[in-house]
Amino acid sequence: YLLLALFIAMQSSSGNKKGKVPLPLLLTVVLLCISTASYQIWQFQKQEADHQQRYDAAMARARDVLNKLQEKLGNGVNSASPSSAVAPYSQSSNSNYASATLRTQNQPVESHAKEYVLAKSNSRDIVIGMAQDTDPKNLVVFCASLRKHSSADVVLFANSPVSDLNLEIASKYNINLIPFSLSEFPVAHQAYHPSTLRWTMIYNFFQVDANRKKYQRVWMIDVRDSMFQSDPFAILPVDGSAFYAFKGVETKVISQCGWNGGWVRDCFGESMVKTVGLKPIICSGVSVGTIDTVLPYIEQMYTITSGKDTSAKFPMCERNGVDQGVHNVLVHTGRVPNLHIWGQSDSPVLNLQAKVARVEGMTVHNKKGELAAVVHQYDRYPDLQKALFKEYVYWIDTSDPLAEWNADKQCAQFHYVPDKDLFKGKCDFRVRGGATGPSSCCSICSSFPECSAFTFYGGQCFLKSGCKKPPGGPNSRLVIKGAVSAYLK
C-alpha cells in the first residue's frame, strides 16, 4: 500500500506544473505509514504473548520433572552414599575444621545444618562468602587487605580439591576455608552459579546454634573482586539493629536494565517487575547487618534460590547473577527488617560498576571524598587491579604473564601461543569470566574433563572441547593483541 501511494504521488507530481505533490496524497502516505506500523506492533505483541504462554507452560513441565527427580533422589537413590550440602571436613587438611554428621536429602529443612565448628575466637563479627574457583591473586587481595583492618572471623566456601596455594593463603591470613563438592548437592543445583549456590551454604552455617548465638554482625560479600581500605564493621552500630544494602548502577532503575529486570521477570513474573521495576538497583554482592536482621534475610535467600519457596521459578530461572533479582525483590517489598539503603555518592561501600567512585592509584573514595571501607568490583578498573596484585601477590611477578604461566604447574600441560585466537568459532564449550590472566584458564580448563584447549581474552576463558591442536597450525589463526591461546600437549 505504501509503495502504491508513493507511485500515485509521483505521477501526480509529474503532472503538476509547479512540481508539488498535492496535500491529500501526502496525507495518504502518512496514514498508510501509521497503519502499517500499528499492524506490525500488534503482530509483535501477539507473538510475545504467545511466546510467554509457551514459556510458562514449558517451565511448569520442567519444574514437575525436576521435582519428581529430586523426590527419587531423596527417597533412596544412591542411599549407600548419602548426600550433604557441603563436603565433610575430613576432606580438608586444615586442622581448624571439625568432623560433622552428614545429612541426607530427605531430611526436613530444620535438620539440614552441618556442624560447622570453627577454631575458638573472641570475635563477635564474621565475614562469610563463596570462593569457588577463585584465583589465588583475587583471594590474597581479599584476605590480606581485610587483615590489615579487621580480626573478624572469616568463613569462605571453596570447591574441592582446594589448591595448595589457596590453602597457603588461608593459613597465612587466618581464614577458614570450608571445602565442598558439587556432586554432593541435589542434581538440579549442581549447575548453579556460585553466587546462587552460596546461599545454601551460608544458611546451613547459621543453622548451627553456636554460630547463631556467637556472632553479632555479619558481612556477606563477593570474594573474587572485593578489597578493604578500613574496618568494614565500623560502619555498623555496635548496639541496635540494622541491615545495610548498597546501590549498584544508579543511572537506571530495575525495569530499564536488561539484566536486573530480566532476573526479576524470569524468576517472579511480570507482575513483580511492575511492583519493583521503578526501584533502584541494589547490589547483592555486598550486604552487612546485625544477626537479628541477617538471619531472616539468609533464610529467605535460601528458600527461594533452593526452590523450596515455590513463589519463584527456581531452579529453572537460575543463571549467573540471578540472586541479585531475589535480593532486589526482598529489599523492595519490605522483607528485610531495619533496612538502610546507601547511595553511591556518600556510601562507605562502593560498587565500581556504578562508575561514580574516585579511583587514584590504589585508593578509592566516594563522591564526597571519603575513603571507602569496602571496594567491590575492583576488576572494572584494570589499572586498580594491577596495582592491587602488585601490592599483595607475593609469589609471582604479575606484570609478566609468561612468568606467571611458567610458575603454574597446571599450565605445564598446555602449549602457550600469545596474541592469537587459534580456535575462533571452533569447538566452543563454555565461557568462564573472572580470569586475571591466561594462567587462570589453566586451572579452569583442567576442572572439566572435556576441555582440551582455551583462549584467554579480556578477563574471560573461552573453553574448547575436542580441539586437540589448532587447524592449519599455530600460525594460521586470528591475531589479537593481548589474547593467549593454549591447547593440550
Short mmCIF file of C-alpha atoms in Angstrom, two decimals:
data_model
loop_
_atom_site.label_atom_id
_atom_site.label_comp_id
_atom_site.label_asym_id
_atom_site.label_seq_id
_atom_site.Cartn_x
_atom_site.Cartn_y
_atom_site.Cartn_z
CA TYR A 1 0.00 0.00 0.00
CA LEU A 2 2.81 2.37 0.87
CA LEU A 3 4.55 1.79 -2.47
CA LEU A 4 1.29 2.29 -4.34
CA ALA A 5 0.63 5.58 -2.57
CA LEU A 6 4.14 6.79 -3.37
CA PHE A 7 3.69 5.84 -7.03
CA ILE A 8 0.44 7.81 -7.23
CA ALA A 9 2.09 10.77 -5.55
CA MET A 10 4.96 10.74 -8.07
CA GLN A 11 2.54 10.55 -11.00
CA SER A 12 0.58 13.45 -9.59
CA SER A 13 3.77 15.42 -9.11
CA SER A 14 4.87 14.84 -12.70
CA GLY A 15 1.56 16.26 -13.96
CA ASN A 16 1.78 19.25 -11.70
CA LYS A 17 3.30 22.24 -13.40
CA LYS A 18 4.60 23.58 -10.16
CA GLY A 19 6.17 20.21 -9.30
CA LYS A 20 4.37 20.00 -5.97
CA VAL A 21 2.67 16.91 -4.53
CA PRO A 22 -1.00 17.53 -3.65
CA LEU A 23 -1.68 17.61 0.12
CA PRO A 24 -4.28 14.76 0.03
CA LEU A 25 -1.67 12.39 -1.37
CA LEU A 26 0.84 13.36 1.31
CA LEU A 27 -1.77 12.67 3.98
CA THR A 28 -2.48 9.31 2.37
CA VAL A 29 1.17 8.36 2.58
CA VAL A 30 1.37 9.39 6.26
CA LEU A 31 -1.78 7.45 7.18
CA LEU A 32 -0.54 4.36 5.37
CA CYS A 33 2.76 4.56 7.26
CA ILE A 34 0.94 4.84 10.59
CA SER A 35 -1.43 1.97 9.83
CA THR A 36 1.44 -0.27 8.67
CA ALA A 37 3.46 0.45 11.83
CA SER A 38 0.43 -0.15 14.06
CA TYR A 39 -0.22 -3.50 12.41
CA GLN A 40 3.43 -4.57 12.92
CA ILE A 41 3.32 -3.58 16.60
CA TRP A 42 0.09 -5.54 17.10
CA GLN A 43 1.65 -8.60 15.46
CA PHE A 44 4.75 -8.31 17.65
CA GLN A 45 2.70 -8.03 20.86
CA LYS A 46 0.61 -11.04 19.87
CA GLN A 47 3.73 -13.11 19.21
CA GLU A 48 5.23 -12.04 22.54
CA ALA A 49 2.06 -13.08 24.39
CA ASP A 50 2.04 -16.47 22.65
CA HIS A 51 5.73 -16.93 23.43
CA GLN A 52 5.19 -16.13 27.13
CA GLN A 53 2.37 -18.68 27.35
CA ARG A 54 4.55 -21.39 25.79
CA TYR A 55 7.46 -20.41 28.05
CA ASP A 56 5.32 -20.62 31.22
CA ALA A 57 3.93 -24.00 30.17
CA ALA A 58 7.43 -25.34 29.48
CA MET A 59 8.66 -24.04 32.84
CA ALA A 60 5.79 -25.79 34.63
CA ARG A 61 6.51 -29.10 32.86
CA ALA A 62 10.23 -28.84 33.59
CA ARG A 63 9.59 -28.00 37.26
CA ASP A 64 7.35 -31.07 37.56
CA VAL A 65 10.03 -33.33 36.05
CA LEU A 66 12.75 -31.92 38.32
CA ASN A 67 10.58 -32.25 41.41
CA LYS A 68 9.93 -35.91 40.61
CA LEU A 69 13.66 -36.46 40.06
CA GLN A 70 14.54 -34.79 43.36
CA GLU A 71 11.90 -36.91 45.14
CA LYS A 72 13.51 -40.05 43.75
CA LEU A 73 16.95 -38.86 44.83
CA GLY A 74 15.69 -38.10 48.29
CA ASN A 75 13.86 -41.43 48.65
CA GLY A 76 16.83 -43.71 48.40
CA VAL A 77 18.74 -43.37 45.14
CA ASN A 78 22.41 -43.85 45.98
CA SER A 79 21.33 -44.39 49.59
CA ALA A 80 24.62 -46.15 50.30
CA SER A 81 26.34 -42.81 49.91
CA PRO A 82 24.08 -40.11 51.42
CA SER A 83 24.46 -36.60 50.02
CA SER A 84 25.22 -33.48 52.01
CA ALA A 85 25.04 -29.79 51.21
CA VAL A 86 28.72 -29.38 51.97
CA ALA A 87 31.63 -31.84 51.88
CA PRO A 88 32.79 -33.39 55.15
CA TYR A 89 35.63 -31.64 56.92
CA SER A 90 37.71 -34.80 56.78
CA GLN A 91 38.47 -33.86 53.16
CA SER A 92 40.32 -30.77 54.35
CA SER A 93 43.88 -30.52 55.58
CA ASN A 94 43.03 -27.55 57.82
CA SER A 95 43.22 -28.60 61.46
CA ASN A 96 40.66 -25.96 62.43
CA TYR A 97 37.89 -28.00 60.85
CA ALA A 98 35.94 -30.46 62.98
CA SER A 99 34.16 -33.57 61.80
CA ALA A 100 30.42 -33.41 61.33
CA THR A 101 27.39 -35.59 60.82
CA LEU A 102 26.21 -35.59 57.20
CA ARG A 103 22.58 -35.05 56.34
CA THR A 104 20.54 -36.81 53.69
CA GLN A 105 18.37 -35.03 51.17
CA ASN A 106 15.07 -36.37 52.53
CA GLN A 107 15.57 -34.84 55.98
CA PRO A 108 13.44 -31.80 56.86
CA VAL A 109 14.85 -28.31 56.33
CA GLU A 110 15.31 -27.81 60.07
CA SER A 111 17.90 -30.63 60.23
CA HIS A 112 19.87 -29.57 57.17
CA ALA A 113 22.53 -27.92 59.31
CA LYS A 114 26.02 -29.31 59.29
CA GLU A 115 28.16 -28.93 62.38
CA TYR A 116 30.39 -26.11 61.20
CA VAL A 117 32.75 -25.85 64.16
CA LEU A 118 35.49 -23.25 63.84
CA ALA A 119 38.56 -22.65 65.92
CA LYS A 120 37.76 -20.73 69.07
CA SER A 121 38.00 -16.95 68.84
CA ASN A 122 36.67 -13.97 70.74
CA SER A 123 35.31 -12.19 67.68
CA ARG A 124 31.62 -11.36 67.52
CA ASP A 125 31.98 -10.37 63.85
CA ILE A 126 32.14 -12.66 60.82
CA VAL A 127 32.82 -12.22 57.09
CA ILE A 128 31.30 -15.03 55.01
CA GLY A 129 31.39 -15.71 51.28
CA MET A 130 31.98 -18.07 48.36
CA ALA A 131 35.44 -18.80 46.96
CA GLN A 132 34.51 -21.32 44.27
CA ASP A 133 37.20 -21.40 41.55
CA THR A 134 38.66 -18.19 42.99
CA ASP A 135 42.02 -17.21 41.53
CA PRO A 136 44.76 -17.07 44.22
CA LYS A 137 45.56 -13.49 43.23
CA ASN A 138 41.99 -12.41 43.95
CA LEU A 139 41.93 -14.44 47.15
CA VAL A 140 45.09 -12.86 48.54
CA VAL A 141 43.83 -9.33 47.78
CA PHE A 142 40.65 -10.12 49.70
CA CYS A 143 42.35 -11.79 52.67
CA ALA A 144 45.41 -9.56 53.03
CA SER A 145 43.51 -6.28 52.71
CA LEU A 146 40.91 -7.45 55.24
CA ARG A 147 43.55 -8.50 57.76
CA LYS A 148 45.08 -5.02 57.61
CA HIS A 149 41.95 -3.66 59.26
CA SER A 150 39.98 -6.45 60.94
CA SER A 151 40.45 -9.54 63.10
CA ALA A 152 36.92 -10.79 62.42
CA ASP A 153 36.31 -14.47 61.80
CA VAL A 154 36.27 -15.32 58.09
CA VAL A 155 34.50 -18.31 56.53
CA LEU A 156 34.91 -18.94 52.79
CA PHE A 157 33.45 -21.93 50.95
CA ALA A 158 35.84 -23.42 48.37
CA ASN A 159 35.23 -26.28 45.97
CA SER A 160 37.39 -29.41 46.41
CA PRO A 161 40.17 -30.00 45.80
CA VAL A 162 41.36 -26.67 47.17
CA SER A 163 44.65 -25.66 45.56
CA ASP A 164 47.81 -25.73 47.68
CA LEU A 165 48.32 -22.02 47.07
CA ASN A 166 44.82 -21.11 48.27
CA LEU A 167 45.36 -23.25 51.37
CA GLU A 168 48.64 -21.42 51.97
CA ILE A 169 46.92 -18.03 51.66
CA ALA A 170 44.16 -19.12 54.04
CA SER A 171 46.70 -20.28 56.61
CA LYS A 172 48.82 -17.14 56.25
CA TYR A 173 45.86 -14.82 56.93
CA ASN A 174 43.91 -17.00 59.40
CA ILE A 175 40.98 -17.72 57.07
CA ASN A 176 38.62 -20.69 57.47
CA LEU A 177 38.34 -22.34 54.04
CA ILE A 178 35.49 -24.86 54.09
CA PRO A 179 35.67 -27.34 51.17
CA PHE A 180 32.65 -28.66 49.32
CA SER A 181 31.94 -30.88 46.33
CA LEU A 182 29.29 -30.05 43.74
CA SER A 183 28.48 -33.75 43.41
CA GLU A 184 27.02 -33.68 46.91
CA PHE A 185 24.32 -31.16 46.01
CA PRO A 186 20.94 -32.08 44.54
CA VAL A 187 21.21 -32.70 40.79
CA ALA A 188 19.21 -29.58 39.94
CA HIS A 189 21.61 -27.40 41.93
CA GLN A 190 24.92 -28.72 40.65
CA ALA A 191 24.88 -26.32 37.69
CA TYR A 192 24.06 -23.30 39.86
CA HIS A 193 26.31 -20.28 39.56
CA PRO A 194 28.46 -19.80 42.71
CA SER A 195 26.61 -16.58 43.57
CA THR A 196 23.38 -18.59 43.82
CA LEU A 197 24.83 -21.70 45.43
CA ARG A 198 26.41 -19.75 48.28
CA TRP A 199 23.07 -19.08 49.96
CA THR A 200 22.55 -22.76 50.74
CA MET A 201 25.93 -22.98 52.45
CA ILE A 202 25.58 -19.68 54.31
CA TYR A 203 22.14 -20.75 55.50
CA ASN A 204 23.48 -24.12 56.70
CA PHE A 205 26.35 -22.44 58.52
CA PHE A 206 23.92 -20.39 60.58
CA GLN A 207 21.73 -23.41 61.32
CA VAL A 208 24.38 -24.30 63.88
CA ASP A 209 23.07 -22.92 67.15
CA ALA A 210 26.54 -21.93 68.40
CA ASN A 211 27.13 -19.80 65.30
CA ARG A 212 23.77 -18.07 65.59
CA LYS A 213 24.48 -17.19 69.21
CA LYS A 214 28.13 -16.21 68.84
CA TYR A 215 28.06 -13.64 66.06
CA GLN A 216 26.57 -10.19 66.37
CA ARG A 217 27.46 -8.66 62.95
CA VAL A 218 27.72 -10.39 59.59
CA TRP A 219 29.31 -9.33 56.29
CA MET A 220 28.06 -11.23 53.20
CA ILE A 221 30.37 -10.38 50.33
CA ASP A 222 31.76 -11.39 46.92
CA VAL A 223 35.28 -12.71 47.42
CA ARG A 224 36.69 -12.57 43.89
CA ASP A 225 36.51 -8.80 43.35
CA SER A 226 36.36 -7.15 46.77
CA MET A 227 39.04 -5.44 48.87
CA PHE A 228 39.12 -3.44 52.11
CA GLN A 229 40.52 0.01 52.96
CA SER A 230 39.34 0.24 56.59
CA ASP A 231 37.42 -1.80 59.16
CA PRO A 232 34.26 -2.97 57.33
CA PHE A 233 32.33 -3.39 60.59
CA ALA A 234 32.92 0.16 61.78
CA ILE A 235 30.04 1.36 59.59
CA LEU A 236 27.51 -0.64 61.66
CA PRO A 237 26.21 0.30 65.09
CA VAL A 238 27.75 -1.70 67.93
CA ASP A 239 24.34 -1.94 69.59
CA GLY A 240 20.94 -1.92 67.98
CA SER A 241 19.63 -3.49 64.79
CA ALA A 242 20.43 -2.68 61.16
CA PHE A 243 20.74 -4.17 57.68
CA TYR A 244 22.74 -2.17 55.15
CA ALA A 245 22.26 -2.62 51.41
CA PHE A 246 24.11 -0.73 48.69
CA LYS A 247 23.01 0.61 45.34
CA GLY A 248 24.68 -0.56 42.16
CA VAL A 249 24.38 1.28 38.84
CA GLU A 250 22.31 4.40 39.55
CA THR A 251 21.66 5.63 36.01
CA LYS A 252 18.87 3.05 35.54
CA VAL A 253 16.05 1.57 37.54
CA ILE A 254 15.38 -2.18 37.61
CA SER A 255 12.96 -2.29 34.67
CA GLN A 256 15.35 -0.28 32.46
CA CYS A 257 18.17 -2.78 32.93
CA GLY A 258 18.07 -5.92 30.79
CA TRP A 259 19.99 -7.94 33.39
CA ASN A 260 18.21 -6.88 36.58
CA GLY A 261 14.78 -6.62 35.01
CA GLY A 262 15.29 -10.00 33.35
CA TRP A 263 16.27 -11.70 36.61
CA VAL A 264 13.14 -10.44 38.34
CA ARG A 265 10.88 -11.23 35.40
CA ASP A 266 12.16 -14.76 34.81
CA CYS A 267 12.05 -15.76 38.47
CA PHE A 268 8.99 -13.88 39.77
CA GLY A 269 6.97 -12.94 36.71
CA GLU A 270 5.87 -9.73 35.02
CA SER A 271 3.70 -8.66 37.95
CA MET A 272 6.76 -8.41 40.20
CA VAL A 273 8.56 -6.30 37.57
CA LYS A 274 5.63 -3.87 37.76
CA THR A 275 5.95 -3.85 41.55
CA VAL A 276 9.69 -3.18 41.82
CA GLY A 277 10.55 -2.01 38.30
CA LEU A 278 10.88 1.68 39.17
CA LYS A 279 13.04 0.99 42.21
CA PRO A 280 16.85 1.43 42.25
CA ILE A 281 19.18 -1.47 41.52
CA ILE A 282 20.65 -2.91 44.73
CA CYS A 283 23.82 -4.99 44.53
CA SER A 284 23.63 -8.48 46.09
CA GLY A 285 27.42 -8.85 46.21
CA VAL A 286 27.83 -6.70 49.34
CA SER A 287 25.48 -6.63 52.34
CA VAL A 288 26.08 -6.29 56.07
CA GLY A 289 23.86 -6.41 59.10
CA THR A 290 23.29 -7.35 62.68
CA ILE A 291 22.48 -11.00 63.26
CA ASP A 292 18.78 -10.38 64.02
CA THR A 293 18.28 -8.90 60.53
CA VAL A 294 20.70 -11.17 58.67
CA LEU A 295 19.17 -14.50 59.74
CA PRO A 296 15.68 -13.90 58.25
CA TYR A 297 17.29 -12.45 55.13
CA ILE A 298 19.53 -15.51 54.65
CA GLU A 299 16.63 -17.89 55.20
CA GLN A 300 14.58 -16.17 52.51
CA MET A 301 17.50 -16.16 50.05
CA TYR A 302 17.97 -19.88 50.71
CA THR A 303 14.33 -20.97 50.48
CA ILE A 304 13.80 -19.02 47.24
CA THR A 305 17.02 -19.99 45.43
CA SER A 306 16.74 -23.64 46.51
CA GLY A 307 13.23 -23.87 45.09
CA LYS A 308 11.58 -24.59 48.44
CA ASP A 309 9.64 -21.33 48.15
CA THR A 310 7.52 -22.04 45.06
CA SER A 311 6.54 -18.39 44.58
CA ALA A 312 9.70 -18.12 42.45
CA LYS A 313 10.67 -20.24 39.44
CA PHE A 314 13.83 -21.86 40.77
CA PRO A 315 15.71 -23.87 39.64
CA MET A 316 14.55 -23.16 36.08
CA CYS A 317 15.26 -19.41 36.18
CA GLU A 318 18.73 -19.83 37.71
CA ARG A 319 21.71 -18.32 35.90
CA ASN A 320 24.69 -16.06 36.54
CA GLY A 321 23.74 -13.16 38.81
CA VAL A 322 20.12 -14.13 39.31
CA ASP A 323 20.43 -13.96 43.10
CA GLN A 324 20.53 -10.18 42.66
CA GLY A 325 16.99 -10.37 41.32
CA VAL A 326 15.94 -12.16 44.51
CA HIS A 327 17.87 -9.63 46.61
CA ASN A 328 16.08 -6.71 44.95
CA VAL A 329 12.66 -8.29 45.45
CA LEU A 330 13.32 -8.82 49.17
CA VAL A 331 14.71 -5.30 49.60
CA HIS A 332 11.94 -3.52 47.69
CA THR A 333 8.96 -5.48 49.05
CA GLY A 334 9.68 -4.80 52.70
CA ARG A 335 11.01 -8.24 53.61
CA VAL A 336 14.31 -7.05 55.13
CA PRO A 337 13.96 -5.64 58.66
CA ASN A 338 15.60 -2.38 59.75
CA LEU A 339 16.86 -1.73 56.24
CA HIS A 340 19.03 1.21 55.21
CA ILE A 341 19.96 1.66 51.53
CA TRP A 342 23.15 3.57 50.74
CA GLY A 343 23.57 5.56 47.53
CA GLN A 344 26.96 5.52 45.85
CA SER A 345 27.71 9.23 46.32
CA ASP A 346 28.18 9.01 50.09
CA SER A 347 28.42 5.26 50.66
CA PRO A 348 31.15 3.61 52.76
CA VAL A 349 30.89 0.68 50.33
CA LEU A 350 31.48 1.36 46.64
CA ASN A 351 30.36 -0.79 43.70
CA LEU A 352 32.73 0.28 40.94
CA GLN A 353 30.35 -0.86 38.20
CA ALA A 354 28.39 2.29 39.06
CA LYS A 355 31.29 4.39 37.70
CA VAL A 356 30.94 7.18 40.27
CA ALA A 357 33.91 6.42 42.55
CA ARG A 358 37.15 8.39 42.55
CA VAL A 359 39.99 5.96 41.87
CA GLU A 360 43.52 7.25 42.39
CA GLY A 361 46.28 4.67 42.25
CA MET A 362 45.31 2.01 44.76
CA THR A 363 42.91 4.21 46.74
CA VAL A 364 39.16 4.63 46.20
CA HIS A 365 36.96 7.44 47.55
CA ASN A 366 33.27 8.22 47.17
CA LYS A 367 31.99 11.43 45.58
CA LYS A 368 32.22 13.29 48.88
CA GLY A 369 35.92 12.46 49.09
CA GLU A 370 35.51 9.91 51.90
CA LEU A 371 37.64 6.78 51.90
CA ALA A 372 35.52 3.71 51.13
CA ALA A 373 35.74 0.95 53.75
CA VAL A 374 34.91 -1.73 51.16
CA VAL A 375 35.57 -1.64 47.41
CA HIS A 376 33.61 -4.10 45.29
CA GLN A 377 34.16 -4.87 41.59
CA TYR A 378 37.74 -3.55 41.54
CA ASP A 379 38.37 -5.55 38.37
CA ARG A 380 36.26 -2.97 36.47
CA TYR A 381 39.34 -0.74 36.70
CA PRO A 382 42.25 -2.76 35.19
CA ASP A 383 44.91 -0.37 36.50
CA LEU A 384 43.50 -0.66 40.02
CA GLN A 385 43.54 -4.44 39.81
CA LYS A 386 47.15 -4.42 38.58
CA ALA A 387 48.15 -2.17 41.48
CA LEU A 388 46.42 -4.46 44.00
CA PHE A 389 48.14 -7.52 42.55
CA LYS A 390 51.49 -5.76 42.74
CA GLU A 391 50.83 -4.89 46.39
CA TYR A 392 49.52 -8.21 47.68
CA VAL A 393 50.63 -11.08 45.40
CA TYR A 394 53.84 -12.33 46.98
CA TRP A 395 54.70 -15.49 44.99
CA ILE A 396 55.00 -14.23 41.39
CA ASP A 397 55.61 -11.12 39.32
CA THR A 398 52.11 -10.43 37.99
CA SER A 399 53.42 -7.88 35.46
CA ASP A 400 54.84 -10.77 33.40
CA PRO A 401 52.07 -13.12 32.14
CA LEU A 402 54.59 -15.64 30.80
CA ALA A 403 56.42 -15.86 34.13
CA GLU A 404 53.10 -16.44 35.87
CA TRP A 405 52.26 -19.11 33.28
CA ASN A 406 55.56 -20.93 33.79
CA ALA A 407 55.09 -20.89 37.57
CA ASP A 408 51.68 -22.57 37.36
CA LYS A 409 52.01 -26.37 37.40
CA GLN A 410 48.66 -26.87 35.67
CA CYS A 411 49.80 -24.76 32.73
CA ALA A 412 52.68 -27.16 32.01
CA GLN A 413 50.29 -29.44 30.11
CA PHE A 414 49.36 -26.72 27.59
CA HIS A 415 51.11 -25.12 24.61
CA TYR A 416 51.28 -21.32 25.07
CA VAL A 417 50.52 -19.17 21.98
CA PRO A 418 50.41 -15.40 22.66
CA ASP A 419 48.46 -12.78 20.68
CA LYS A 420 46.47 -15.38 18.74
CA ASP A 421 42.93 -16.75 18.76
CA LEU A 422 43.66 -20.21 17.40
CA PHE A 423 40.13 -21.57 17.68
CA LYS A 424 37.78 -18.72 16.82
CA GLY A 425 34.36 -20.24 16.19
CA LYS A 426 35.72 -23.77 16.71
CA CYS A 427 34.99 -26.38 19.40
CA ASP A 428 33.22 -23.89 21.69
CA PHE A 429 32.41 -25.48 25.04
CA ARG A 430 31.68 -22.72 27.55
CA VAL A 431 32.89 -19.29 28.71
CA ARG A 432 34.10 -18.53 32.23
CA GLY A 433 34.69 -14.97 33.39
CA GLY A 434 36.75 -13.54 36.22
CA ALA A 435 40.13 -14.67 34.87
CA THR A 436 43.01 -12.47 35.99
CA GLY A 437 45.37 -13.75 33.28
CA PRO A 438 45.91 -16.67 30.90
CA SER A 439 47.22 -18.90 33.70
CA SER A 440 43.81 -18.65 35.39
CA CYS A 441 42.34 -20.54 32.44
CA CYS A 442 44.68 -23.50 33.01
CA SER A 443 43.00 -24.50 36.27
CA ILE A 444 39.53 -23.70 34.94
CA CYS A 445 40.05 -25.82 31.83
CA SER A 446 41.60 -28.62 33.87
CA SER A 447 38.50 -28.80 36.05
CA PHE A 448 36.48 -30.01 33.06
CA PRO A 449 37.49 -33.43 31.64
CA GLU A 450 36.16 -32.46 28.21
CA CYS A 451 38.22 -29.25 27.97
CA SER A 452 41.19 -29.63 25.62
CA ALA A 453 42.02 -26.01 24.74
CA PHE A 454 41.12 -22.40 25.50
CA THR A 455 41.62 -18.80 24.51
CA PHE A 456 42.06 -16.10 27.16
CA TYR A 457 40.99 -12.57 26.31
CA GLY A 458 39.51 -9.65 28.23
CA GLY A 459 39.31 -11.46 31.55
CA GLN A 460 37.44 -14.42 30.07
CA CYS A 461 38.38 -18.04 29.37
CA PHE A 462 36.82 -19.34 26.15
CA LEU A 463 36.97 -23.09 26.77
CA LYS A 464 37.14 -25.57 23.90
CA SER A 465 36.17 -29.23 23.70
CA GLY A 466 37.56 -31.55 21.04
CA CYS A 467 40.22 -29.14 19.72
CA LYS A 468 43.48 -31.02 20.22
CA LYS A 469 45.55 -28.74 18.01
CA PRO A 470 44.87 -25.56 16.00
CA PRO A 471 43.54 -26.13 12.48
CA GLY A 472 46.29 -25.31 9.96
CA GLY A 473 48.98 -24.92 12.64
CA PRO A 474 49.67 -22.37 15.39
CA ASN A 475 50.36 -19.51 12.95
CA SER A 476 47.17 -19.82 10.95
CA ARG A 477 44.52 -18.05 13.01
CA LEU A 478 43.41 -14.56 14.00
CA VAL A 479 45.94 -12.18 15.52
CA ILE A 480 44.53 -10.43 18.62
CA LYS A 481 46.87 -8.35 20.78
CA GLY A 482 46.64 -9.48 24.40
CA ALA A 483 44.93 -12.78 23.70
CA VAL A 484 46.54 -16.09 24.63
CA SER A 485 45.53 -19.44 23.19
CA ALA A 486 46.51 -22.82 24.57
CA TYR A 487 45.96 -26.47 23.76
CA LEU A 488 46.98 -29.75 25.36
CA LYS A 489 50.45 -31.07 24.57
#
